[in-house]
């Protein structure tokens, strides 16, 4: 047994370290490792009842350092607690050899303990519950609290939610340490508050991940009612926003997300969720503002997390819930996905100048350095580096890399940065051309006359699927190259390079001629399209290229060639308003005005360029081309026709 002199020295050293830590941790600092040194000194002697209060106090002060990263973990803390419990049993002359770790707490708590040990044991139990919560072992924490309450079951569930764990915490009244007891850095009252918040939060996340957002809200409300740091408050409000969104209350969800950002304006998940919600609500300005903030937050150096209200708290709610990663918190881990989303949303919102800058920033993220504005040579180096492989960006929200570059080219084109758009398009062509076959024949609805059976059927199905996927990838490369030629054609046109523009549109059409789709007629047309959805883009790009080339022929006064292209474009899409208007305009130029008058009442008024059999809406990177094919003089052309009819004494 330790002498009175050693006991007094241990007590004095513990109290000195505790006072020092309480003062020192008003500033950031490391965990109190000196407690571990003192504990090793005490545990170097046999356990004795007189020294247990001091030993348990030192153990409670040393445990937080064993739980906190980077050097600690909850499992290590549990091992230290197990050793402390065995020493308690040893000091009380109770048999502890052969006892499993799960039997230690029942044995310690069910035996009569001296009054001076009750407060230290309750403190140690709170730290044990904290370590189990940090490892998501809620059931073990619940069993321990049952022991602490004397196996009494709560009379009624916790107010607002049906949780035995919270009810047990609510009815648990731990023994407080007296003024004459050894000092501890963190009080039992603080630990109980943190246990409550963590338990409520973790159970709420379990409900949410189990698909029960209605059941999640009461737990999150319970977590809000106790001790929370600003970061935990932001997490709770974000989760509440996610729940309200899932149950069809987007405006309530938005209020919770705003609360999260008021608490912590740098909390990435709240910014990301708010951006998605603004997009769903159609609040474009707010969405773009939040996405810009999110980009800035991701690009900024990581900030120190907003800690609990009192810096000397060693065990914090953040520590106990750090292993919890609810799906609602998933936000892009790198700036690229958010930067792409911002660029795309700007382009969709017709803010081409901003979109172009954000697309260039997005490309620069792959090069470890910003792009100088308007530097075409640097654009070449960036695109060359990225398009060496026609690959998928690591960020799930980002499409295939060539499509991103085509969108960037489209944004640059809409922003009247034509030369830069041409540079991007040329790079796309140079790096996809080697992947484009001279001829691509895709058999739709492929099937053999005799149906094989068993393993042979499975093997043939896998082989056919592999061949089809390879053909689809080749088709994608054809479409990317054709689209690049198409966008380049329009950029040349807007630079006044009409002949070069015609060459670009012609190259686009020649690319499309490489593809031959063969229908077996053994499946429905819809099923064939589902097998090769990329095929829907073929008529859309062909329509845009024919219309674009026809417009350039008009610029050169080559009306017959223009007329032929517009006729071909109407074969692709008979209900195309723009192609019809250009066709009639060309006939008018050829002095075939009676034909114009005959067709004028029949032409579609609101179908647009991509009407008829052109398929689904074109991808974003083709939108600038669609805009440029719109007929610019519709009203004046209609007046010319009416004036002509008036001269002839006819009525439209």
XYZ file of C-alpha atoms in Angstrom:
652
model
C 0.000 0.000 0.000
C 1.233 3.473 -0.848
C 2.348 5.539 2.138
C 0.657 8.738 3.178
C 3.585 10.698 1.770
C 3.201 9.215 -1.734
C -0.571 9.703 -1.618
C -0.193 13.370 -0.698
C 2.377 13.891 -3.453
C 0.134 12.220 -6.029
C -2.839 14.283 -4.952
C -0.826 17.521 -5.081
C 0.578 16.728 -8.533
C -2.877 15.835 -9.918
C -4.379 19.064 -8.595
C -1.460 21.117 -9.936
C -1.789 19.607 -13.399
C -5.576 20.086 -13.389
C -5.293 23.764 -12.408
C -2.594 24.319 -15.011
C -4.656 22.656 -17.737
C -7.752 24.680 -16.886
C -5.716 27.852 -17.234
C -3.617 26.779 -20.243
C -6.411 25.483 -22.423
C -7.903 28.876 -22.825
C -5.408 28.784 -25.702
C -5.032 25.850 -28.131
C -2.649 23.241 -26.810
C -1.933 19.513 -26.713
C -3.769 17.013 -24.553
C -2.484 16.688 -20.950
C 0.017 13.835 -21.362
C 1.556 14.523 -17.900
C -1.504 12.817 -16.377
C -0.506 9.592 -18.155
C 2.963 9.785 -16.609
C 1.487 10.273 -13.149
C -0.949 7.390 -13.681
C 1.889 5.045 -14.646
C 3.685 6.012 -11.446
C 0.611 5.289 -9.303
C -0.204 2.010 -11.056
C 3.389 0.867 -10.568
C 2.367 -0.009 -6.989
C -0.292 -2.515 -5.876
C -3.825 -1.148 -5.779
C -5.055 0.054 -2.390
C -8.392 1.473 -1.236
C -6.958 4.695 0.306
C -5.242 5.653 -2.960
C -8.135 4.718 -5.301
C -9.876 8.152 -5.254
C -6.645 9.819 -6.371
C -5.848 7.060 -8.878
C -9.337 7.225 -10.430
C -9.178 11.015 -10.614
C -5.823 10.810 -12.421
C -7.244 8.111 -14.716
C -10.263 10.303 -15.558
C -7.923 13.202 -16.337
C -5.649 11.042 -18.476
C -8.394 9.312 -20.511
C -9.355 12.239 -22.782
C -5.861 12.243 -24.265
C -6.278 8.538 -25.046
C -9.564 9.197 -26.847
C -8.573 12.223 -28.892
C -6.822 12.016 -32.251
C -4.246 11.943 -33.624
C -2.550 9.694 -31.096
C -5.570 8.309 -29.261
C -8.705 6.327 -29.999
C -11.796 5.255 -27.987
C -10.675 1.621 -27.977
C -7.415 2.530 -26.255
C -9.362 4.516 -23.671
C -11.557 1.466 -23.013
C -8.423 -0.618 -22.411
C -7.226 1.919 -19.832
C -10.655 1.883 -18.177
C -10.589 -1.925 -18.026
C -7.242 -1.838 -16.259
C -8.595 0.737 -13.794
C -11.646 -1.434 -13.003
C -9.469 -4.479 -12.379
C -7.410 -2.430 -9.936
C -10.617 -1.365 -8.149
C -11.574 -5.036 -7.725
C -8.016 -5.867 -6.675
C -8.051 -3.162 -3.988
C -11.382 -4.447 -2.670
C -9.977 -7.992 -2.503
C -12.508 -9.148 -5.102
C -11.606 -11.842 -7.570
C -11.016 -10.293 -10.974
C -8.899 -12.924 -12.669
C -10.770 -14.691 -15.448
C -13.413 -11.980 -15.638
C -14.237 -10.938 -19.199
C -14.102 -7.227 -19.918
C -17.889 -7.147 -20.311
C -18.336 -8.432 -16.743
C -16.171 -5.808 -15.048
C -18.680 -2.963 -14.763
C -21.489 -5.186 -13.395
C -19.109 -6.619 -10.779
C -17.753 -3.185 -9.756
C -21.127 -1.417 -9.574
C -23.061 -4.221 -7.890
C -20.617 -4.505 -5.024
C -20.981 -2.084 -2.159
C -18.498 0.752 -2.628
C -17.146 3.200 -0.055
C -18.733 6.644 -0.299
C -15.473 8.197 -1.492
C -15.411 5.879 -4.534
C -18.940 6.574 -5.844
C -18.195 9.908 -7.491
C -14.934 8.702 -9.147
C -16.659 5.540 -10.413
C -19.578 7.517 -11.868
C -17.090 9.849 -13.533
C -15.225 6.872 -14.969
C -18.540 5.367 -16.129
C -19.386 8.583 -17.981
C -16.054 8.380 -19.795
C -16.717 4.719 -20.577
C -20.103 5.608 -22.064
C -18.405 8.353 -24.068
C -15.861 5.909 -25.513
C -18.643 3.500 -26.514
C -20.695 6.251 -28.138
C -17.596 7.295 -30.088
C -17.453 3.721 -31.420
C -21.202 3.729 -32.227
C -21.804 1.089 -29.509
C -25.055 2.588 -28.229
C -26.325 -0.670 -26.755
C -23.286 -1.033 -24.466
C -23.723 2.557 -23.290
C -27.397 1.807 -22.616
C -26.523 -1.279 -20.531
C -24.030 0.706 -18.475
C -26.600 3.399 -17.718
C -29.035 0.704 -16.622
C -26.423 -0.439 -14.109
C -25.843 3.123 -12.924
C -29.586 3.584 -12.364
C -29.729 0.431 -10.271
C -31.432 -1.574 -13.043
C -34.482 0.674 -12.702
C -36.347 1.200 -15.945
C -37.593 4.713 -16.713
C -41.285 5.246 -16.005
C -41.886 7.114 -19.257
C -39.910 7.757 -22.396
C -37.902 10.917 -22.881
C -40.068 13.870 -23.785
C -40.467 14.114 -27.556
C -38.834 10.831 -28.563
C -38.997 7.182 -27.638
C -35.452 6.502 -26.461
C -34.508 4.401 -23.470
C -30.929 5.676 -23.685
C -32.014 9.319 -23.353
C -34.516 8.441 -20.651
C -31.792 6.699 -18.644
C -29.517 9.707 -19.054
C -32.360 11.956 -17.931
C -32.973 10.003 -14.730
C -29.288 9.427 -13.974
C -28.074 11.645 -11.131
C -24.341 11.003 -10.861
C -22.497 11.617 -7.642
C -20.723 14.978 -7.789
C -17.209 15.397 -6.474
C -16.807 17.461 -3.334
C -14.396 20.309 -2.709
C -12.138 17.975 -0.738
C -11.902 15.469 -3.617
C -9.014 15.423 -6.111
C -9.509 17.888 -8.959
C -10.730 16.803 -12.384
C -10.406 18.846 -15.544
C -13.888 18.111 -16.871
C -16.853 17.836 -14.484
C -19.363 15.005 -14.509
C -22.129 17.500 -15.208
C -20.423 18.592 -18.418
C -19.864 14.988 -19.440
C -23.538 14.153 -18.912
C -24.577 17.061 -21.145
C -22.196 15.895 -23.866
C -23.429 12.295 -23.557
C -27.005 13.506 -23.976
C -26.269 15.569 -27.088
C -24.161 12.811 -28.652
C -26.667 10.041 -27.912
C -29.560 12.076 -29.323
C -27.550 13.011 -32.418
C -26.378 9.461 -33.111
C -29.862 8.007 -32.720
C -31.253 10.697 -35.007
C -28.708 9.770 -37.677
C -29.639 6.099 -37.283
C -33.295 6.969 -37.902
C -32.415 9.073 -40.951
C -30.204 6.404 -42.479
C -32.972 3.895 -41.788
C -35.292 5.941 -44.003
C -37.330 7.517 -41.213
C -36.940 11.315 -41.469
C -40.083 11.852 -39.361
C -38.510 9.855 -36.521
C -35.231 11.732 -36.866
C -36.555 15.194 -36.021
C -37.444 14.514 -32.333
C -33.915 13.212 -31.674
C -32.347 16.245 -33.309
C -34.618 18.541 -31.303
C -33.494 16.699 -28.156
C -29.851 17.219 -29.159
C -30.478 20.946 -29.571
C -31.784 21.195 -26.013
C -28.386 20.534 -24.412
C -24.742 21.527 -24.699
C -23.706 22.038 -28.353
C -20.753 23.650 -30.064
C -21.322 25.849 -33.094
C -20.108 23.118 -35.439
C -22.471 20.532 -33.916
C -25.337 23.029 -34.078
C -24.590 23.510 -37.774
C -24.634 19.742 -38.285
C -27.938 19.367 -36.444
C -29.640 22.163 -38.375
C -28.326 20.712 -41.643
C -29.734 17.295 -40.784
C -33.047 18.849 -39.812
C -33.078 20.613 -43.178
C -32.437 17.317 -44.912
C -35.293 15.664 -43.009
C -37.751 18.443 -43.829
C -36.723 18.285 -47.471
C -37.337 14.529 -47.534
C -40.824 14.882 -46.035
C -41.831 17.512 -48.576
C -41.261 20.739 -46.646
C -38.597 22.530 -48.720
C -39.222 25.986 -47.266
C -38.896 24.690 -43.699
C -35.752 22.876 -44.831
C -34.396 26.158 -46.170
C -35.007 27.854 -42.820
C -32.994 25.152 -41.027
C -30.149 25.419 -43.543
C -30.083 29.196 -43.051
C -29.871 28.577 -39.291
C -26.922 26.259 -39.902
C -25.133 28.911 -41.955
C -25.885 31.622 -39.404
C -24.137 29.469 -36.817
C -21.229 28.471 -39.079
C -21.056 30.162 -42.487
C -18.203 27.859 -43.581
C -20.020 24.564 -42.970
C -19.694 22.875 -46.373
C -22.610 20.410 -46.146
C -25.050 23.214 -45.290
C -23.819 25.277 -48.235
C -24.055 22.281 -50.562
C -27.541 21.287 -49.392
C -28.701 24.901 -49.682
C -27.428 25.090 -53.258
C -29.304 21.910 -54.201
C -32.469 23.153 -52.522
C -32.285 26.584 -54.170
C -31.922 24.783 -57.496
C -35.031 22.700 -56.832
C -36.979 25.829 -55.855
C -35.824 27.637 -58.990
C -34.038 30.400 -57.042
C -31.153 30.775 -59.471
C -29.533 33.890 -58.015
C -29.463 32.439 -54.517
C -28.168 29.122 -55.835
C -25.279 30.734 -57.695
C -24.403 32.869 -54.685
C -24.248 29.814 -52.423
C -22.232 27.815 -54.962
C -19.716 30.646 -55.170
C -19.413 30.687 -51.372
C -18.979 26.921 -51.395
C -16.198 27.184 -53.991
C -14.419 29.807 -51.908
C -14.769 27.710 -48.753
C -13.357 24.624 -50.487
C -10.446 26.572 -51.930
C -9.583 28.299 -48.642
C -7.202 26.734 -46.110
C -9.121 24.521 -43.671
C -10.189 26.405 -40.592
C -9.975 25.144 -37.056
C -13.339 23.604 -36.206
C -15.574 25.706 -34.001
C -15.243 23.974 -30.664
C -17.522 23.679 -27.656
C -18.352 26.848 -25.766
C -15.630 26.186 -23.176
C -12.167 25.403 -24.651
C -11.034 23.357 -21.663
C -13.516 20.604 -22.529
C -11.386 17.644 -23.441
C -14.267 15.319 -24.324
C -16.466 17.126 -26.843
C -19.571 16.156 -28.752
C -17.504 16.461 -31.959
C -15.274 13.649 -30.718
C -18.163 11.297 -29.920
C -19.935 11.810 -33.249
C -16.816 11.999 -35.432
C -17.265 8.424 -36.666
C -20.775 9.228 -37.843
C -20.999 10.158 -41.541
C -24.669 10.623 -42.420
C -25.483 10.743 -46.115
C -26.908 14.252 -45.729
C -23.415 15.521 -44.863
C -21.865 14.277 -48.068
C -20.557 17.286 -49.947
C -17.940 17.393 -52.693
C -14.535 16.693 -51.194
C -12.664 18.725 -53.804
C -13.353 22.073 -55.448
C -13.639 20.574 -58.935
C -17.164 19.189 -58.563
C -18.509 22.422 -57.088
C -16.647 24.589 -59.580
C -18.124 22.541 -62.407
C -21.602 22.805 -60.918
C -21.208 26.586 -60.644
C -20.016 26.872 -64.237
C -22.834 24.682 -65.493
C -25.518 26.576 -63.557
C -24.193 29.903 -64.887
C -24.336 28.568 -68.428
C -27.869 27.277 -67.883
C -28.846 30.674 -66.438
C -27.492 32.358 -69.595
C -24.685 34.088 -67.726
C -22.125 33.113 -70.313
C -19.347 35.506 -69.252
C -19.333 34.143 -65.699
C -19.742 30.575 -66.963
C -16.690 30.920 -69.208
C -14.529 32.129 -66.312
C -15.712 29.334 -64.041
C -15.085 26.719 -66.727
C -11.535 28.053 -67.170
C -11.051 27.925 -63.390
C -12.339 24.367 -63.440
C -9.807 23.388 -66.111
C -7.046 25.087 -64.126
C -7.784 22.905 -61.092
C -6.294 19.971 -62.977
C -3.102 21.866 -63.686
C -2.142 23.023 -60.157
C -2.223 26.652 -61.155
C -4.656 29.317 -62.361
C -5.125 30.096 -66.031
C -4.294 33.642 -67.098
C -7.414 35.234 -68.523
C -7.591 34.972 -72.288
C -4.323 33.028 -72.582
C -4.981 30.710 -75.527
C -1.546 29.092 -75.355
C -2.129 28.105 -71.771
C -5.524 26.742 -72.809
C -3.734 24.489 -75.273
C -1.444 23.100 -72.576
C -4.325 22.482 -70.212
C -6.544 20.731 -72.725
C -3.650 18.703 -74.104
C -2.840 17.463 -70.637
C -6.436 16.560 -69.796
C -7.507 15.043 -73.086
C -4.615 12.626 -73.368
C -7.173 10.220 -71.979
C -10.863 10.347 -72.773
C -11.630 9.570 -69.160
C -14.080 10.228 -66.352
C -13.302 12.946 -63.813
C -12.836 11.615 -60.273
C -15.626 13.876 -59.027
C -18.962 12.009 -59.514
C -20.885 15.198 -60.328
C -18.682 15.905 -63.357
C -19.486 14.256 -66.737
C -16.988 12.822 -69.177
C -14.010 15.118 -69.716
C -14.638 15.800 -73.450
C -18.180 16.892 -72.606
C -16.832 19.322 -70.017
C -14.518 20.809 -72.615
C -17.334 21.097 -75.126
C -19.400 22.919 -72.500
C -16.434 25.216 -71.855
C -16.144 25.884 -75.589
C -19.868 26.622 -75.765
C -19.590 29.060 -72.839
C -16.610 30.791 -74.432
C -18.529 31.024 -77.695
C -21.579 32.559 -76.002
C -19.260 34.995 -74.215
C -17.918 36.090 -77.638
C -14.482 34.618 -76.858
C -14.437 32.883 -80.222
C -10.723 32.268 -80.610
C -10.502 30.532 -77.237
C -13.528 28.430 -78.119
C -11.753 27.357 -81.316
C -8.635 26.386 -79.340
C -10.655 24.143 -77.028
C -12.533 22.559 -79.952
C -9.307 21.857 -81.858
C -7.825 20.163 -78.820
C -10.916 17.987 -78.388
C -10.668 16.951 -82.036
C -6.935 16.251 -81.877
C -7.305 13.936 -78.896
C -10.490 12.114 -79.929
C -9.653 11.648 -83.616
C -7.432 8.643 -82.908
C -10.384 6.986 -81.195
C -12.866 7.637 -84.004
C -13.296 4.654 -86.374
C -13.387 5.136 -90.156
C -16.775 3.404 -90.139
C -18.997 2.389 -87.265
C -21.867 -0.029 -87.828
C -24.140 -0.625 -84.845
C -26.796 -3.341 -85.092
C -29.784 -2.416 -82.959
C -31.869 -5.158 -81.374
C -29.155 -7.732 -82.159
C -30.412 -11.287 -81.817
C -29.625 -14.678 -83.311
C -32.150 -16.823 -85.102
C -31.783 -19.758 -82.739
C -31.914 -19.087 -79.029
C -29.027 -20.862 -77.229
C -29.560 -22.271 -73.778
C -27.860 -22.259 -70.405
C -24.228 -21.190 -70.036
C -23.882 -20.594 -73.787
C -26.714 -18.052 -73.693
C -25.100 -16.271 -70.740
C -21.702 -16.198 -72.440
C -23.167 -14.868 -75.684
C -25.141 -12.227 -73.800
C -22.002 -11.023 -72.035
C -20.068 -10.984 -75.289
C -22.820 -9.043 -77.087
C -23.039 -6.571 -74.196
C -19.271 -6.014 -74.292
C -19.342 -5.437 -78.062
C -22.264 -3.025 -77.740
C -20.535 -1.044 -74.972
C -17.379 -0.794 -77.096
C -19.457 0.459 -80.021
C -21.231 2.974 -77.788
C -17.880 4.346 -76.640
C -16.779 4.711 -80.274
C -20.079 6.452 -81.003
C -19.478 8.857 -78.120
C -16.087 9.757 -79.581
C -17.707 10.403 -82.967
C -20.309 12.641 -81.336
C -17.699 14.565 -79.335
C -15.582 15.199 -82.428
C -18.606 16.172 -84.513
C -19.795 18.546 -81.776
C -16.356 20.140 -81.579
C -16.420 20.751 -85.345
C -19.941 22.158 -84.998
C -19.030 24.646 -82.226
C -15.849 25.589 -84.075
C -17.904 26.230 -87.206
C -20.077 28.733 -85.374
C -17.045 30.395 -83.777
C -15.504 30.828 -87.242
C -18.791 32.226 -88.521
C -18.950 34.844 -85.787
C -15.359 35.829 -86.551
C -16.454 36.481 -90.126
C -14.521 33.472 -91.471
C -17.423 32.176 -93.540
C -15.546 29.684 -95.711
C -13.754 28.202 -92.685
C -17.118 27.962 -90.936
C -18.539 25.985 -93.874
C -15.555 23.646 -93.673
C -16.225 23.122 -89.963
C -19.884 22.256 -90.540
C -18.912 19.936 -93.402
C -16.389 18.103 -91.206
C -19.122 17.684 -88.599
C -21.443 16.123 -91.194
C -18.662 13.885 -92.483
C -18.077 12.622 -88.929
C -21.732 11.660 -88.649
C -21.566 9.778 -91.963
C -19.163 7.332 -90.301
C -22.055 5.929 -88.237
C -24.513 3.422 -89.620
C -27.357 2.241 -87.418
C -28.900 -1.035 -88.571
C -32.254 -2.074 -87.184
C -33.086 -5.778 -87.104
C -36.772 -5.048 -86.559
C -36.893 -7.666 -83.797
C -37.490 -5.140 -81.025
C -39.588 -2.024 -80.688
C -37.893 1.195 -81.868
C -38.081 2.561 -78.312
C -36.200 -0.473 -77.050
C -33.508 -0.027 -79.686
C -33.034 3.593 -78.655
C -32.788 2.577 -75.006
C -29.972 0.174 -75.937
C -27.988 2.994 -77.620
C -29.281 6.282 -76.166
C -26.353 8.191 -77.689
C -27.908 7.569 -81.123
C -30.512 10.246 -80.349
C -27.811 12.888 -80.708
C -27.057 11.969 -84.323
C -30.107 13.712 -85.878
C -29.780 16.654 -83.495
C -26.178 17.387 -84.485
C -26.956 16.750 -88.160
C -29.833 19.249 -88.024
C -27.626 21.914 -86.405
C -24.775 21.371 -88.861
C -27.000 21.485 -91.948
C -28.792 24.592 -90.729
C -25.512 26.270 -89.802
C -23.903 25.491 -93.150
C -26.994 26.662 -94.987
C -26.844 29.994 -93.150
C -23.219 30.432 -94.207
C -24.083 29.666 -97.819
C -26.694 32.403 -97.567
C -24.002 34.803 -96.339
C -21.986 34.030 -99.486
C -25.021 34.368 -101.770
C -24.880 30.673 -102.696
C -28.641 30.297 -102.444
C -29.033 26.955 -104.226
C -26.563 25.247 -101.925
C -28.231 26.890 -98.934
C -31.627 25.703 -100.141
C -30.343 22.138 -100.416
C -28.998 22.168 -96.850
C -32.263 23.546 -95.456
C -34.208 20.876 -97.346
C -31.967 18.193 -95.890
C -32.387 19.682 -92.414
C -36.172 19.480 -92.771
C -35.843 15.826 -93.695
C -34.125 15.367 -90.340
C -36.719 17.435 -88.461
C -39.823 18.321 -90.515
C -41.233 20.506 -87.741
C -38.134 22.646 -87.231
C -39.306 26.265 -87.151
C -35.843 27.754 -87.809
C -35.083 25.467 -90.759
C -38.497 26.199 -92.274
C -38.018 29.953 -91.976
C -34.550 29.777 -93.504
C -35.886 27.592 -96.310
C -38.650 30.087 -97.080
C -36.189 32.954 -96.787
C -33.916 31.249 -99.336
C -36.820 30.673 -101.718
C -37.647 34.355 -101.358
C -34.060 35.237 -102.266
C -34.360 32.990 -105.331
C -37.478 34.954 -106.324
C -39.699 31.912 -105.795
C -42.150 34.004 -103.823
C -45.278 32.097 -104.777
C -43.815 28.964 -103.181
C -43.163 30.962 -100.030
C -46.758 32.189 -99.989
C -48.010 28.647 -100.493
C -45.954 27.267 -97.607
C -46.226 30.193 -95.191
C -49.558 29.227 -93.545
C -48.299 25.684 -92.971
C -45.030 26.329 -91.196
C -44.900 25.638 -87.434
C -44.998 28.732 -85.300
C -43.599 27.522 -82.000
C -41.826 24.189 -82.592
C -38.314 25.641 -82.484
C -35.235 24.243 -84.136
C -35.179 20.907 -82.297
C -38.830 20.028 -82.885
C -40.202 17.070 -84.805
C -38.210 13.850 -84.696
C -35.033 15.410 -83.372
C -35.458 13.511 -80.077
C -34.825 14.712 -76.554
C -33.452 18.117 -75.618
C -29.891 18.648 -76.803
C -27.033 18.526 -74.281
C -25.853 21.748 -72.704
C -22.785 22.027 -74.908
C -24.994 22.291 -78.031
C -27.146 25.081 -76.677
C -25.028 27.896 -78.120
C -25.380 26.277 -81.551
C -29.150 26.034 -81.126
C -29.330 29.741 -80.266
C -27.297 30.752 -83.309
C -29.575 28.891 -85.702
C -32.606 30.931 -84.665
C -34.044 32.991 -87.538
C -33.336 36.662 -86.694
C -35.845 38.465 -88.976
C -39.094 36.644 -88.445
C -41.347 39.675 -87.967
C -39.834 41.686 -90.834
C -40.006 38.612 -93.086
C -43.707 38.228 -92.295
C -44.232 41.901 -93.177
C -42.453 41.384 -96.510
C -44.781 38.495 -97.318
C -47.886 40.486 -96.380
C -46.664 43.434 -98.423
C -46.101 41.163 -101.415
C -49.593 39.691 -101.065
C -51.032 43.187 -100.847
C -49.343 44.133 -104.087
C -50.816 41.015 -105.724
C -54.226 41.678 -104.243
C -54.087 38.430 -102.259
C -54.950 37.761 -98.628
C -52.843 35.537 -96.368
